[in-house]
CSV table of C-alpha atoms in Angstrom, one decimal:
chain,number,residue,atom,x,y,z
V,1,UNK,CA,-29.1,-25.0,-15.8
V,2,UNK,CA,-29.5,-21.3,-16.5
V,3,UNK,CA,-26.8,-18.8,-16.5
V,4,UNK,CA,-25.9,-15.5,-17.9
V,5,UNK,CA,-22.8,-13.6,-19.0
V,6,UNK,CA,-23.5,-9.7,-19.7
V,7,UNK,CA,-21.2,-7.3,-21.3
V,8,UNK,CA,-21.6,-3.5,-21.0
V,9,UNK,CA,-21.0,-0.9,-23.9
V,10,UNK,CA,-18.6,1.8,-24.8
V,11,UNK,CA,-17.2,3.7,-21.9
V,12,UNK,CA,-19.5,1.8,-19.4
V,13,UNK,CA,-18.5,-0.7,-16.6
V,14,UNK,CA,-19.7,-4.1,-15.0
V,15,UNK,CA,-21.4,-2.2,-12.2
V,16,UNK,CA,-24.1,-1.1,-14.6
V,17,UNK,CA,-25.6,-4.4,-14.1
V,18,UNK,CA,-26.0,-4.1,-10.3
V,19,UNK,CA,-30.0,-4.5,-10.2
V,20,UNK,CA,-30.0,-7.0,-13.1
V,21,UNK,CA,-27.6,-9.4,-11.1
V,22,UNK,CA,-29.9,-8.8,-8.1
V,23,UNK,CA,-33.1,-9.7,-10.1
V,24,UNK,CA,-31.7,-12.8,-11.7
V,25,UNK,CA,-29.7,-14.2,-8.9
V,26,UNK,CA,-32.7,-13.9,-6.7
V,27,UNK,CA,-34.5,-16.5,-9.1
V,28,UNK,CA,-31.3,-18.9,-9.2
V,29,UNK,CA,-29.8,-17.7,-12.5
V,30,UNK,CA,-25.8,-17.7,-12.3
V,31,UNK,CA,-24.6,-14.5,-13.1
V,32,UNK,CA,-21.1,-13.3,-14.5
V,33,UNK,CA,-20.2,-9.9,-15.9
V,34,UNK,CA,-17.4,-9.0,-18.4
V,35,UNK,CA,-15.5,-6.0,-17.7
V,36,UNK,CA,-13.5,-4.2,-20.4
V,37,UNK,CA,-11.4,-2.2,-17.7
V,38,UNK,CA,-11.6,1.5,-19.2
V,39,UNK,CA,-11.0,2.9,-15.5
V,40,UNK,CA,-9.3,1.4,-12.3
V,41,UNK,CA,-11.1,-2.0,-12.7
V,42,UNK,CA,-9.2,-5.0,-14.0
V,43,UNK,CA,-10.4,-6.3,-17.4
V,44,UNK,CA,-12.6,-9.5,-17.2
V,45,UNK,CA,-13.3,-12.1,-19.5
V,46,UNK,CA,-15.7,-15.0,-18.2
V,47,UNK,CA,-16.4,-18.3,-19.7
V,48,UNK,CA,-19.5,-20.4,-19.6
V,49,UNK,CA,-19.8,-22.6,-16.4
V,50,UNK,CA,-21.5,-25.2,-18.1
V,51,UNK,CA,-21.3,-26.4,-21.5
V,52,UNK,CA,-23.8,-29.3,-21.9
V,53,UNK,CA,-26.7,-29.3,-24.5
V,54,UNK,CA,-29.3,-30.3,-22.6
V,55,UNK,CA,-32.7,-29.1,-24.0
V,56,UNK,CA,-33.5,-27.1,-21.0
V,57,UNK,CA,-30.2,-25.3,-20.5
V,58,UNK,CA,-29.8,-21.6,-21.1
V,59,UNK,CA,-26.7,-19.6,-21.6
V,60,UNK,CA,-27.8,-16.2,-21.9
V,61,UNK,CA,-25.5,-13.4,-23.3
V,62,UNK,CA,-26.7,-10.0,-22.3
V,63,UNK,CA,-25.2,-7.1,-24.4
V,64,UNK,CA,-25.6,-3.5,-23.8
V,65,UNK,CA,-25.2,-1.5,-27.2
V,66,UNK,CA,-21.7,-1.8,-28.3
V,67,UNK,CA,-21.1,-4.8,-25.9
V,68,UNK,CA,-22.5,-7.2,-28.7
V,69,UNK,CA,-19.4,-6.5,-30.6
V,70,UNK,CA,-16.9,-6.5,-27.7
V,71,UNK,CA,-18.1,-9.8,-25.8
V,72,UNK,CA,-16.1,-12.7,-26.0
V,73,UNK,CA,-16.9,-14.5,-29.6
V,74,UNK,CA,-16.8,-18.1,-28.2
V,75,UNK,CA,-19.1,-16.8,-25.3
V,76,UNK,CA,-21.5,-15.4,-27.8
V,77,UNK,CA,-21.2,-18.3,-30.2
V,78,UNK,CA,-22.2,-21.1,-27.3
V,79,UNK,CA,-25.1,-18.6,-26.0
V,80,UNK,CA,-28.5,-20.5,-26.4
V,81,UNK,CA,-30.2,-16.9,-26.0
V,82,UNK,CA,-29.0,-13.7,-26.9
V,83,UNK,CA,-30.4,-10.4,-25.5
V,84,UNK,CA,-29.4,-7.3,-27.5
V,85,UNK,CA,-30.2,-3.9,-25.4
V,86,UNK,CA,-30.2,-0.9,-27.6
V,87,UNK,CA,-27.7,-2.8,-29.8
V,88,UNK,CA,-26.6,-2.7,-33.7
V,89,UNK,CA,-24.9,-4.2,-36.6
V,90,UNK,CA,-24.1,-0.9,-38.4
V,91,UNK,CA,-23.9,2.0,-35.8
V,92,UNK,CA,-23.5,4.9,-38.3
V,93,UNK,CA,-26.4,4.8,-40.6
V,94,UNK,CA,-25.9,4.7,-44.4
V,95,UNK,CA,-28.4,7.6,-45.3
V,96,UNK,CA,-28.2,11.4,-44.8
V,97,UNK,CA,-28.4,10.8,-41.2
V,98,UNK,CA,-25.0,9.7,-41.1
V,99,UNK,CA,-23.1,13.0,-41.3
V,100,UNK,CA,-23.9,14.3,-37.7
V,101,UNK,CA,-23.3,11.3,-36.2
V,102,UNK,CA,-19.8,10.9,-38.0
V,103,UNK,CA,-18.8,14.4,-36.5
V,104,UNK,CA,-19.9,13.8,-33.2
V,105,UNK,CA,-18.2,10.5,-33.0
V,106,UNK,CA,-14.9,12.2,-34.5
V,107,UNK,CA,-15.3,15.0,-31.8
V,108,UNK,CA,-15.4,12.2,-29.0
V,109,UNK,CA,-12.5,10.5,-30.3
V,110,UNK,CA,-10.3,13.8,-30.6
V,111,UNK,CA,-11.4,14.5,-26.9
V,112,UNK,CA,-9.9,11.1,-25.3
V,113,UNK,CA,-6.6,12.0,-23.4
V,114,UNK,CA,-7.2,15.6,-23.7
V,115,UNK,CA,-8.6,18.0,-21.3
V,116,UNK,CA,-11.9,17.7,-22.5
V,117,UNK,CA,-12.0,13.9,-21.9
V,118,UNK,CA,-14.1,14.2,-18.6
V,119,UNK,CA,-16.6,16.4,-20.0
V,120,UNK,CA,-17.1,14.5,-23.1
V,121,UNK,CA,-17.7,11.1,-21.1
V,122,UNK,CA,-20.0,13.3,-18.7
V,123,UNK,CA,-21.9,14.7,-21.6
V,124,UNK,CA,-22.1,11.0,-23.3
V,125,UNK,CA,-23.6,9.2,-20.1
V,126,UNK,CA,-26.1,12.1,-19.6
V,127,UNK,CA,-27.1,11.9,-23.0
V,128,UNK,CA,-27.2,8.1,-22.5
V,129,UNK,CA,-29.6,8.1,-19.4
V,130,UNK,CA,-31.9,10.8,-21.0
V,131,UNK,CA,-34.8,11.0,-20.6
V,132,UNK,CA,-34.0,9.2,-17.2
V,133,UNK,CA,-32.0,10.9,-14.4
V,134,UNK,CA,-28.5,9.4,-13.6
V,135,UNK,CA,-27.8,9.2,-10.0
V,136,UNK,CA,-24.8,11.2,-8.8
V,137,UNK,CA,-23.4,8.0,-7.2
V,138,UNK,CA,-23.7,6.2,-10.8
V,139,UNK,CA,-22.3,9.4,-12.8
V,140,UNK,CA,-19.3,9.5,-10.2
V,141,UNK,CA,-18.7,5.8,-11.1
V,142,UNK,CA,-18.6,6.5,-14.6
V,143,UNK,CA,-16.4,9.4,-14.5
V,144,UNK,CA,-13.5,7.5,-12.3
V,145,UNK,CA,-10.0,8.1,-14.2
V,146,UNK,CA,-9.6,6.3,-17.2
V,147,UNK,CA,-6.1,4.2,-16.7
V,148,UNK,CA,-3.3,4.5,-19.7
V,149,UNK,CA,-4.2,0.8,-20.8
V,150,UNK,CA,-8.0,1.6,-20.3
V,151,UNK,CA,-7.9,4.9,-22.6
V,152,UNK,CA,-6.1,2.5,-25.6
V,153,UNK,CA,-9.1,0.3,-25.0
V,154,UNK,CA,-11.4,3.3,-25.1
V,155,UNK,CA,-10.1,4.6,-28.3
V,156,UNK,CA,-9.7,1.2,-30.1
V,157,UNK,CA,-13.4,0.3,-29.1
V,158,UNK,CA,-14.6,3.5,-30.6
V,159,UNK,CA,-13.0,3.0,-33.6
V,160,UNK,CA,-14.8,-0.5,-34.0
V,161,UNK,CA,-17.9,1.0,-33.2
V,162,UNK,CA,-17.3,3.7,-36.0
V,163,UNK,CA,-16.3,1.0,-38.3
V,164,UNK,CA,-19.2,-1.6,-37.8
V,165,UNK,CA,-21.2,-2.8,-40.6
V,166,UNK,CA,-22.4,-6.2,-39.7
V,167,UNK,CA,-23.6,-8.5,-37.1
V,168,UNK,CA,-21.3,-9.4,-34.3
V,169,UNK,CA,-18.8,-12.1,-35.2
V,170,UNK,CA,-19.6,-15.3,-33.4
V,171,UNK,CA,-23.3,-15.0,-33.2
V,172,UNK,CA,-24.8,-18.4,-33.8
V,173,UNK,CA,-27.8,-18.5,-36.1
V,174,UNK,CA,-29.7,-20.8,-33.7
V,175,UNK,CA,-29.6,-18.6,-30.9
V,176,UNK,CA,-32.8,-17.3,-29.8
V,177,UNK,CA,-32.4,-13.4,-29.7
V,178,UNK,CA,-34.5,-10.7,-28.0
V,179,UNK,CA,-33.9,-7.2,-29.3
V,180,UNK,CA,-35.0,-4.4,-26.7
V,181,UNK,CA,-35.0,-1.1,-28.0
V,182,UNK,CA,-35.6,2.2,-26.3
V,183,UNK,CA,-38.1,4.8,-28.0
V,184,UNK,CA,-36.3,7.6,-26.3
V,185,UNK,CA,-32.8,6.5,-27.3
V,186,UNK,CA,-30.6,9.5,-28.0
V,187,UNK,CA,-27.8,7.5,-28.8
V,188,UNK,CA,-29.0,5.3,-31.8
V,189,UNK,CA,-30.5,6.1,-34.9
V,190,UNK,CA,-33.8,4.7,-36.0
V,191,UNK,CA,-32.3,3.5,-39.3
V,192,UNK,CA,-29.6,1.7,-36.9
V,193,UNK,CA,-32.3,-0.1,-35.0
V,194,UNK,CA,-34.0,-1.3,-38.2
V,195,UNK,CA,-30.7,-2.2,-40.0
V,196,UNK,CA,-30.3,-4.7,-36.9
V,197,UNK,CA,-33.8,-6.3,-37.1
V,198,UNK,CA,-33.0,-6.9,-40.7
V,199,UNK,CA,-29.9,-8.4,-40.6
V,200,UNK,CA,-30.7,-10.5,-37.6
V,201,UNK,CA,-34.2,-12.0,-39.7
V,202,UNK,CA,-31.8,-13.0,-42.5
V,203,UNK,CA,-29.3,-14.7,-40.1
V,204,UNK,CA,-31.3,-16.4,-37.6
V,205,UNK,CA,-33.2,-19.6,-37.9
V,206,UNK,CA,-35.8,-18.3,-35.6
V,207,UNK,CA,-37.3,-14.4,-36.0
V,208,UNK,CA,-36.1,-12.5,-33.5
V,209,UNK,CA,-38.6,-11.0,-30.9
V,210,UNK,CA,-38.6,-7.1,-30.2
V,211,UNK,CA,-39.6,-5.4,-27.3
V,212,UNK,CA,-40.1,-1.6,-27.5
V,213,UNK,CA,-39.8,0.3,-24.2
V,214,UNK,CA,-41.5,3.7,-24.2
V,215,UNK,CA,-40.0,5.3,-20.9
V,216,UNK,CA,-36.3,4.3,-21.6
V,217,UNK,CA,-33.3,5.8,-23.1
V,218,UNK,CA,-30.1,4.4,-24.3
V,219,UNK,CA,-29.5,2.8,-20.7
V,220,UNK,CA,-32.3,0.6,-19.1
V,221,UNK,CA,-32.9,1.7,-15.5
V,222,UNK,CA,-36.3,0.7,-14.6
V,223,UNK,CA,-36.7,-2.7,-12.8
V,224,UNK,CA,-40.4,-3.4,-14.5
V,225,UNK,CA,-38.3,-3.4,-17.8
V,226,UNK,CA,-35.7,-5.8,-16.2
V,227,UNK,CA,-38.5,-8.0,-15.5
V,228,UNK,CA,-39.7,-8.1,-18.9
V,229,UNK,CA,-36.6,-9.3,-20.1
V,230,UNK,CA,-36.6,-11.9,-17.5
V,231,UNK,CA,-40.0,-13.0,-18.3
V,232,UNK,CA,-39.2,-13.5,-22.1
V,233,UNK,CA,-36.6,-15.9,-20.8
V,234,UNK,CA,-38.4,-17.8,-18.4
V,235,UNK,CA,-41.7,-18.0,-20.0
V,236,UNK,CA,-42.1,-16.5,-23.4
V,237,UNK,CA,-39.5,-18.4,-25.1
V,238,UNK,CA,-40.1,-21.6,-23.0
V,239,UNK,CA,-42.1,-23.2,-26.2
V,240,UNK,CA,-39.2,-23.0,-28.1
V,241,UNK,CA,-36.9,-24.9,-25.9
V,242,UNK,CA,-39.1,-28.1,-26.1
């Protein structure tokens, strides 16, 4: 048995996983995606289809950015493997880097439910895809009108992001963890990435593996890099499953 539950990040949606789903399902992985429902998409919180503890079973939580803090805690706790894509334990660094980040986050918060909301979201997604190009179709998907209930979740999730200061609740210390960092990430500070690795090393029984991608931004867009994650799950970590 091998199954995946994926969780998108702040202001994202489950459509971002289209290429991931196609690649994994073609190799007989069961795939489900969580959805926060910021837009005219119903919120969805999937559960594992299989709860057995056979040695070869793999329940994989793939979390992008803030998704690690928004994924269902029971799902995260029961995951045998966790993929953290440009994720964090504490988003705002504790050093001198934090002031401009705090100011930017406050501006984003203040733009929600105002005439500046769409421009703020557009700017965020362009920056998150940089240095890669964001397709017009995908850009339009991210800028679908925010629903009233989705707007409340958007604000509450941003508050959660701003106040984050520890590993996601529910992360099992026996999980095998892969950290995927993009070297051209314009959203996360370097100290934020370092803090996540330090916290995970203290928390986990097995030291996490780190993959650094030179040609990606905050979002992972290239098929070859999705396949690197798949390779780690199917081959690199096989020795830890026996």
